[in-house]
Short mmCIF file of C-alpha atoms and ligand atoms in Angstrom, two decimals:
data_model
loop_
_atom_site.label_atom_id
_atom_site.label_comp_id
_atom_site.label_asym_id
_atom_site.label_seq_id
_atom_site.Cartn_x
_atom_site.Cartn_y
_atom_site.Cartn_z
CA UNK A 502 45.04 -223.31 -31.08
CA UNK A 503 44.98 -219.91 -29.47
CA UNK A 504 44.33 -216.52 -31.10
CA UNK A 505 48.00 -215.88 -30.82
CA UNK A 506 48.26 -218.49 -33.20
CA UNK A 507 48.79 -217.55 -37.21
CA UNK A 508 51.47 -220.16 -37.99
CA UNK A 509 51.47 -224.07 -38.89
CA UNK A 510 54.77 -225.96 -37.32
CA UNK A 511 56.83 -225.47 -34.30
CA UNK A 512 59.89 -223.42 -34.15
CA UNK A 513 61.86 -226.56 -32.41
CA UNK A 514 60.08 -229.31 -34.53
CA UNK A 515 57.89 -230.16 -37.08
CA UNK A 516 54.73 -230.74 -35.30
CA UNK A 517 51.66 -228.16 -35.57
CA UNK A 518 51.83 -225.00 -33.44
CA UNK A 519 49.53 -224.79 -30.78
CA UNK A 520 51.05 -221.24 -29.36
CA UNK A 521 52.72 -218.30 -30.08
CA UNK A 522 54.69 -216.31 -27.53
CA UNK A 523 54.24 -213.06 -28.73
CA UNK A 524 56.90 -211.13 -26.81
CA UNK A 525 59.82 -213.42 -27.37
CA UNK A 526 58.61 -214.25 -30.87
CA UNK A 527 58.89 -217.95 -30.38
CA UNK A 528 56.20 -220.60 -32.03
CA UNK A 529 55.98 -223.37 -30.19
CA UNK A 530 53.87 -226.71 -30.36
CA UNK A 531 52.04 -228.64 -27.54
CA UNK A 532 55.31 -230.12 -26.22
CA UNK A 533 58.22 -227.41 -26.45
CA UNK A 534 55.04 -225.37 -24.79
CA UNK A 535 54.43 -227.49 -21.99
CA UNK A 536 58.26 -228.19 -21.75
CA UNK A 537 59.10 -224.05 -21.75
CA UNK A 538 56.34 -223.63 -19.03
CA UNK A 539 58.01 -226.32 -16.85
CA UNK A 540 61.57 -225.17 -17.43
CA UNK A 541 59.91 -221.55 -16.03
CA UNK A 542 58.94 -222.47 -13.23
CA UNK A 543 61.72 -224.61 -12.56
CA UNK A 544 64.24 -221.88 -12.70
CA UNK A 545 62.03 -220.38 -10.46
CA UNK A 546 61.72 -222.80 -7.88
CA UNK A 547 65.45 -223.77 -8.01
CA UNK A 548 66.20 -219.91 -6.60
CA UNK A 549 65.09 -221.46 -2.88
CA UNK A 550 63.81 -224.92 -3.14
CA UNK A 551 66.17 -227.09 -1.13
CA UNK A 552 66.62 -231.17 -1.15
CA UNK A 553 64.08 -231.88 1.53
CA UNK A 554 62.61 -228.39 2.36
CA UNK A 555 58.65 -229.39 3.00
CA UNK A 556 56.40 -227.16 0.58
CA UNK A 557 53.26 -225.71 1.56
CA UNK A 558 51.27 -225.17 -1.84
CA UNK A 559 48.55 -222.60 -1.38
CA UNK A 560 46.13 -224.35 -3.65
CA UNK A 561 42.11 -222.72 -3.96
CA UNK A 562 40.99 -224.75 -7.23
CA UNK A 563 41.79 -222.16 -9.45
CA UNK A 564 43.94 -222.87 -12.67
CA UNK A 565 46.79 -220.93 -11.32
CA UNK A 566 47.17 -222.93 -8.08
CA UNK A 567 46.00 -225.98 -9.96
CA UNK A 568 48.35 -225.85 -12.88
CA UNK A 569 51.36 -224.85 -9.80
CA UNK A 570 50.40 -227.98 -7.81
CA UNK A 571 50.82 -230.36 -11.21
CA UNK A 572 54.03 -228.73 -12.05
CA UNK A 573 55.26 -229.11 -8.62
CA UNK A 574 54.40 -232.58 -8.92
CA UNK A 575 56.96 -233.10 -11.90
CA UNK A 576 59.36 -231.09 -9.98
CA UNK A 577 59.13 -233.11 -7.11
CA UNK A 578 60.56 -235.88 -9.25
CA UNK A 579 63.79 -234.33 -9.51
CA UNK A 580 64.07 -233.46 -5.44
CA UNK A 581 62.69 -237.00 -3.95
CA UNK A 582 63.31 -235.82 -0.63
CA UNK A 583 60.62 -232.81 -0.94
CA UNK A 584 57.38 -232.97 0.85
CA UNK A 585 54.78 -230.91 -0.69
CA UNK A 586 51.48 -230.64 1.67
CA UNK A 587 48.56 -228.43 0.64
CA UNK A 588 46.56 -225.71 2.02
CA UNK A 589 43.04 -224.97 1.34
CA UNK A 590 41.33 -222.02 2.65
CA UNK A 591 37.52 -221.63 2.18
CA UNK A 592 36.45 -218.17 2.96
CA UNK A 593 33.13 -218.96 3.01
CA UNK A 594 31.50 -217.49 -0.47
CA UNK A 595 28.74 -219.55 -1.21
CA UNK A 596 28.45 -221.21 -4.71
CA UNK A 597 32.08 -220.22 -5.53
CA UNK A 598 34.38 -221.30 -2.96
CA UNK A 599 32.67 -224.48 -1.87
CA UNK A 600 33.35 -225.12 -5.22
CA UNK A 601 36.14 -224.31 -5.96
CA UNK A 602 37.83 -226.24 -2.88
CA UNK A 603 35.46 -229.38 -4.14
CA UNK A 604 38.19 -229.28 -7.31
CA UNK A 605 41.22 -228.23 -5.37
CA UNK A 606 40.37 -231.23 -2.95
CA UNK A 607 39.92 -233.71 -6.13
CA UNK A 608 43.37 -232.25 -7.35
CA UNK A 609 45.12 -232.85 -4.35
CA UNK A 610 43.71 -236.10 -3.83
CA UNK A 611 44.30 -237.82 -7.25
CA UNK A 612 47.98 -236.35 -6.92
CA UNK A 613 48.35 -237.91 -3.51
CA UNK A 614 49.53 -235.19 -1.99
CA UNK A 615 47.96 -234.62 1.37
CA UNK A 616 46.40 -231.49 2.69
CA UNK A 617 44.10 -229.59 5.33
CA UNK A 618 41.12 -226.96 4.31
CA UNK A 619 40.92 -224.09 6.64
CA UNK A 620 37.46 -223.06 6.87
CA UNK A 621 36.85 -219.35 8.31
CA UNK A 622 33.34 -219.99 9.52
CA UNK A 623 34.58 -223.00 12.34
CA UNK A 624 38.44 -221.17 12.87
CA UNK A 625 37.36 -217.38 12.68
CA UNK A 626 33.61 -217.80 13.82
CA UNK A 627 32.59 -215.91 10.34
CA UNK A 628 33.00 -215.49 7.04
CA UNK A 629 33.73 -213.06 4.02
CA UNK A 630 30.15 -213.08 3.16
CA UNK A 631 28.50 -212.60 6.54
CA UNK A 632 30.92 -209.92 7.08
CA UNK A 633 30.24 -208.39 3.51
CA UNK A 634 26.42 -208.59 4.11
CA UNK A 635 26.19 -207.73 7.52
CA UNK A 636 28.67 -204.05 7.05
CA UNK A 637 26.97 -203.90 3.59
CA UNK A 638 30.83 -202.51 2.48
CA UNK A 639 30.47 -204.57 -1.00
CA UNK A 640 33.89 -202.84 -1.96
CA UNK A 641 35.73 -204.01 1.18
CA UNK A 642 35.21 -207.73 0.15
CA UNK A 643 38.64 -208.11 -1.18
CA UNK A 644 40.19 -206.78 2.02
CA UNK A 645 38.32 -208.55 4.16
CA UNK A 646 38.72 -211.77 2.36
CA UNK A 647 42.51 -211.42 1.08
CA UNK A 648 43.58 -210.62 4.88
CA UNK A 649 42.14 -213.14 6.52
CA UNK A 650 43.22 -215.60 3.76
CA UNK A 651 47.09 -214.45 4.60
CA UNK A 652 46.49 -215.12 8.35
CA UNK A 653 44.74 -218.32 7.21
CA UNK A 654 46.81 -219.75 5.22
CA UNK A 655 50.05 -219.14 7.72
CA UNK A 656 48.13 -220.76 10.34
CA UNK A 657 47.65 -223.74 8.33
CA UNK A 658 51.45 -223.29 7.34
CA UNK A 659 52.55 -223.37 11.26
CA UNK A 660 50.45 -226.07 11.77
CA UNK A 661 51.13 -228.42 9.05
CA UNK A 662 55.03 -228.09 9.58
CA UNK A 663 55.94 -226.29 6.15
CA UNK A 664 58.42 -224.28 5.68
CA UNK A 665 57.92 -221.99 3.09
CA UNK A 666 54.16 -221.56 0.94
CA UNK A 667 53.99 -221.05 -2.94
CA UNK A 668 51.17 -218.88 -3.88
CA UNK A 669 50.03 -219.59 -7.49
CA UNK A 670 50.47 -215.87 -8.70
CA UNK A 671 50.90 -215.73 -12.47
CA UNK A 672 53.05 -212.37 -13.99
CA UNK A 673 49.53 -211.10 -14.69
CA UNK A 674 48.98 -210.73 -10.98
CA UNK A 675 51.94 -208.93 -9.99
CA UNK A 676 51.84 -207.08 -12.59
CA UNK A 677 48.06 -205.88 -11.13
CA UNK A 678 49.36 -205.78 -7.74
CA UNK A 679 52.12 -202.79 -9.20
CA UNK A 680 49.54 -201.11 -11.20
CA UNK A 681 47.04 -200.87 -8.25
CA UNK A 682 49.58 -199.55 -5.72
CA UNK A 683 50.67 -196.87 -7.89
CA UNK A 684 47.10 -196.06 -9.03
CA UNK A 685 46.22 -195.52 -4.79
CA UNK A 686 49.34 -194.20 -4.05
CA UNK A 687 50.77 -196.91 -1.73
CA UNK A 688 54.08 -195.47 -2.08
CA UNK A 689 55.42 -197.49 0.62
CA UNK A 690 54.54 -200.79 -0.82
CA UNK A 691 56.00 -200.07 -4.14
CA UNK A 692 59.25 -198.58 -2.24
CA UNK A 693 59.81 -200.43 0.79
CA UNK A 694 60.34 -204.27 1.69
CA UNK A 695 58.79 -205.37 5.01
CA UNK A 696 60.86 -207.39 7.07
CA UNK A 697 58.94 -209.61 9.13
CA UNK A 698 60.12 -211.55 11.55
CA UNK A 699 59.59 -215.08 12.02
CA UNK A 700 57.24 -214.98 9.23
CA UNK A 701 56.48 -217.51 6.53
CA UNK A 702 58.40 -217.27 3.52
CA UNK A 703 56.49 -217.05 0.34
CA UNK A 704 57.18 -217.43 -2.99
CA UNK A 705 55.50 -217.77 -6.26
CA UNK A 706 56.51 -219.90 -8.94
CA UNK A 707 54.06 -218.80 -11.79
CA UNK A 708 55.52 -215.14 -11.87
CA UNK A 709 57.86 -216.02 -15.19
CA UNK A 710 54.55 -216.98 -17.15
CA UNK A 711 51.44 -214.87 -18.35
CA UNK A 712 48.42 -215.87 -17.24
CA UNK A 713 47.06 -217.31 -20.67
CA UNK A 714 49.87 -219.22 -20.83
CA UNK A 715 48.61 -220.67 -17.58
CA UNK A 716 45.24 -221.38 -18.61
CA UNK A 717 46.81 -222.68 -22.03
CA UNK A 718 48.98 -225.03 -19.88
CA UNK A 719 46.14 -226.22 -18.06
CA UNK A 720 44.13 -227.13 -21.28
CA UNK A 721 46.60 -228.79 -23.20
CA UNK A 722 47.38 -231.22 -20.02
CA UNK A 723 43.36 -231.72 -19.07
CA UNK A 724 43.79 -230.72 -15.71
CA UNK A 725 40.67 -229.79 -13.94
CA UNK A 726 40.25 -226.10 -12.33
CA UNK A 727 37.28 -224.13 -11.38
CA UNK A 728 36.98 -221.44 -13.53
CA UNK A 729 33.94 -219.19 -12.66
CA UNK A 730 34.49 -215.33 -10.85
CA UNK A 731 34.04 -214.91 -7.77
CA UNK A 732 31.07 -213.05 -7.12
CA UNK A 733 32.74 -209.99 -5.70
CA UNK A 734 35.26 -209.69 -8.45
CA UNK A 735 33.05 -206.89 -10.04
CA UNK A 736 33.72 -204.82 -7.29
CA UNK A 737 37.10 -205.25 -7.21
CA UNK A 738 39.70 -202.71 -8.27
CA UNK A 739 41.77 -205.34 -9.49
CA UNK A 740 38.81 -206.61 -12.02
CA UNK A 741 39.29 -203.29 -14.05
CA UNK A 742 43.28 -203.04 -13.79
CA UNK A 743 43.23 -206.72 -15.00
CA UNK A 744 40.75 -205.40 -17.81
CA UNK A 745 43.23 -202.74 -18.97
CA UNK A 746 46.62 -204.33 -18.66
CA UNK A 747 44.72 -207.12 -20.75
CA UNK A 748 44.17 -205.19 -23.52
CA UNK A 749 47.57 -202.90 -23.10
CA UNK A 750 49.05 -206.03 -23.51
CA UNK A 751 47.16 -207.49 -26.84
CA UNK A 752 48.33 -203.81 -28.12
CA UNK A 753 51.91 -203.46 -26.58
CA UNK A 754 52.83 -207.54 -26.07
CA UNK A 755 56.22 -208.11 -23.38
CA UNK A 756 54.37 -204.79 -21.59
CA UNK A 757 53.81 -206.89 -18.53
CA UNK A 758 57.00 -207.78 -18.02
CA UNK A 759 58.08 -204.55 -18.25
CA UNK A 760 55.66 -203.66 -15.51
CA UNK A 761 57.70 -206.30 -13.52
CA UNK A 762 60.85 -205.38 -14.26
CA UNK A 763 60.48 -201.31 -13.70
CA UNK A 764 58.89 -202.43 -10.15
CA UNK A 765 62.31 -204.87 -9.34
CA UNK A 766 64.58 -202.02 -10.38
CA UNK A 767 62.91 -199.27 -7.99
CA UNK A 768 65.12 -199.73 -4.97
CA UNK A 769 63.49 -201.01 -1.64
CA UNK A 770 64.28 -199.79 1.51
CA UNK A 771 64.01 -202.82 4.48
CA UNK A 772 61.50 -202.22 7.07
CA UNK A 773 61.95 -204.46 9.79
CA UNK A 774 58.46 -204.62 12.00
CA UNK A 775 59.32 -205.31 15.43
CA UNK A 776 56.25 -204.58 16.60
CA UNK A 777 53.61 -207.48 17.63
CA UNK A 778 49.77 -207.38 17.77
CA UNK A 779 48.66 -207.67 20.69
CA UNK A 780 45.74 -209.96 20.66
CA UNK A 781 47.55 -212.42 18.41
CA UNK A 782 51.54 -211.99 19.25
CA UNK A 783 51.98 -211.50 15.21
CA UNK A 784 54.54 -208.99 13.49
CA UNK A 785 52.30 -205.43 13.09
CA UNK A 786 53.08 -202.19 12.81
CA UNK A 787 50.13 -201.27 15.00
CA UNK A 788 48.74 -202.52 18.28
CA UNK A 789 46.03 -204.68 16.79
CA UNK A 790 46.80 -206.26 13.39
CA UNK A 791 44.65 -205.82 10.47
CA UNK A 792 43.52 -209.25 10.58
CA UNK A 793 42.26 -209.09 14.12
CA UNK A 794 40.86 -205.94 13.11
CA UNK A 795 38.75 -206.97 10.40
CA UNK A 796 37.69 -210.40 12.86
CA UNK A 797 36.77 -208.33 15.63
CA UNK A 798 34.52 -205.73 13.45
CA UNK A 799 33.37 -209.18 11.47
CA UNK A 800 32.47 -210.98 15.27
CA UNK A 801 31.05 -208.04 16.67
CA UNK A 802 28.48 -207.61 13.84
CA UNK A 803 27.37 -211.08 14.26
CA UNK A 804 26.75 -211.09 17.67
CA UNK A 805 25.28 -207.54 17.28
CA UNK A 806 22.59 -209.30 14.49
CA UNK A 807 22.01 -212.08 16.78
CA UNK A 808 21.16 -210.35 19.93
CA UNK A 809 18.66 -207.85 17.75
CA UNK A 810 17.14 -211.21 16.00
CA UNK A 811 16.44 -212.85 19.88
CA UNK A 812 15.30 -209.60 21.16
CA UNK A 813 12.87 -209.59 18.13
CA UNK A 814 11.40 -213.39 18.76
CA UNK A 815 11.53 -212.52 22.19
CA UNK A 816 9.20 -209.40 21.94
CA UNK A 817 7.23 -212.01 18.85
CA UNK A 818 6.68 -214.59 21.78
CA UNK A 819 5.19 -211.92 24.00
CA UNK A 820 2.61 -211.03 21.69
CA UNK A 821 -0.51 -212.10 22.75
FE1 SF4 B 929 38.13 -212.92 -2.13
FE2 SF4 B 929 37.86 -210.74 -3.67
FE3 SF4 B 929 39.07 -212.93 -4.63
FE4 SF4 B 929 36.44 -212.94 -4.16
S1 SF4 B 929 37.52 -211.65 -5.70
S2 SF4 B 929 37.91 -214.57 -3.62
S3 SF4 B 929 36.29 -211.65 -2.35
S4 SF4 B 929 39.81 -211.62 -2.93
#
């Protein structure tokens, strides 16, 4: 039972409580709490899902993704003619990521559903690490890594034929994602929805349910995620947000949600980018793309490091 827990039988039934849903009030046992995260993310899903759209699930190992890809499964039940095909990036963090796609591969495999890994280090020619190490910008990581993954995982889309990718973000997330834009003053993303064009559509399916009721989910139906931090999380602005909506929330429970719904209410202007990049031929506002910004800098390092490292053994050979 969870610490939200102070209560012996279900509201729906009589059989013990495993959860209570603080903000709504409701007590529910293992059942009517699986069944109320499925019904969720359902509702979700049913806003753009059609009969035999093909579904490219975003899936990294991690319970969100992991707990997505098993509901999706059950969904899939009800739309026969769905194809769901998932997409793996590995960004190249050392004893987290190889991991972590170790378990998303298992998951994906045992549920039959097939699926391609994108690995930076043969498609880009680097990865987040190298690129962390080798600028020594510790605090970039996230940038660095969370761009690249976007490009990654739309190349994967393109190439795997999908037509829209579901990201495994839980309400927590989003909820993080408004915080941190208002906290850096990125006005524009909180006020303004880019319009890109021929871009993949995402959506996320998890953004009706808190993220312990995600790991809850994932516990009560054994399913197997990878749950250690990435080794850059510390530096992450996100890591402390997460800390303090986490405990604004044990204090203030539904204040999440709220977050969410303030941010839906603010009206967005459209800003359609009809720009392209021109190394890659992708939407941008600027010439070159952030993406092929951050693989250039990356690229150029490591050929930078190289050529000092052979000058060095060179000038080590000559010595007599
Ligand atoms: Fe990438 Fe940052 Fe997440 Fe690590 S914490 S996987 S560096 S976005």
């Amino acid at each position: 039972m969870t610490g939200d827990v102070s209560m012996n039988s279900c509201d729906r039934c009589a059989a013990p409580a495993v959860y209570r849903r603080r903000y709504s009030g409701e007590t529910l046992c293992r059942l009517h709490f699986c069944a109320s995260v499925e019904r969720k993310v359902e509702k979700e899903v049913r806003r753009f899902l059609k009969r035999d759209s093909v579904v490219g699930l975003a899936v990294s190992g991690g319970k969100d993704s992991a707990v997505m890809t098993h509901v999706m499964v059950g969904i899939g039940r009800k739309f026969p003619l769905m194809r769901l095909v998932g997409l793996v990036v590995d960004e190249g963090i050392e004893g987290y990521r190889n991991k972590s796609v170790e378990v998303a591969e298992r998951l994906l495999i045992r549920l039959g559903i097939p699926y391609e890994v994108f690995r930076y280090d043969g498609e880009f020619g680097t990865r987040v690490e190298e690129i962390v190490s080798l600028s020594g910008h510790t605090t970039q990581s996230c940038t660095y890594c969370g761009v690249l993954r976007r490009r990654a995982v739309d190349i994967l889309a393109e190439r795997l034929g999908v037509e829209m990718v579901l990201t495994g973000h839980n309400a927590d997330d989003i909820a993080q994602t408004i915080l941190m834009n208002l906290f850096q003053g990125n006005v524009k993303h909180l006020t303004s929805q880019l319009v890109l064009p021929d871009s993949m559509k995402r959506e996320k399916p998890l953004r009706g349910l808190l993220e312990k009721e995600v790991v809850m989910y994932a516990i009560l139906n054994d399913i197997e995620y990878h749950g250690n931090p990435c080794p850059y999380t510390r530096f992450a602005l996100r890591n402390d947000v997460r800390n303090f909506l986490t405990s604004m929330e044990e204090k203030h429970s539904g204040i999440t949600y709220s977050i969410l719904r303030t941010a839906e209410k603010i009206e967005k202007t459209e800003v359609r980018l009809t720009d392209r990049c021109h190394r890659c031929g992708r939407p941008s506002s600027r010439e070159l793309c952030k993406a092929c910004e951050i693989l250039e800098y990356g690229r150029g390092l490591v050929l930078r490091t190289r050529a000092g490292e052979s000058e060095e053994s060179d000038a080590a050979s000559q010595i007599p």
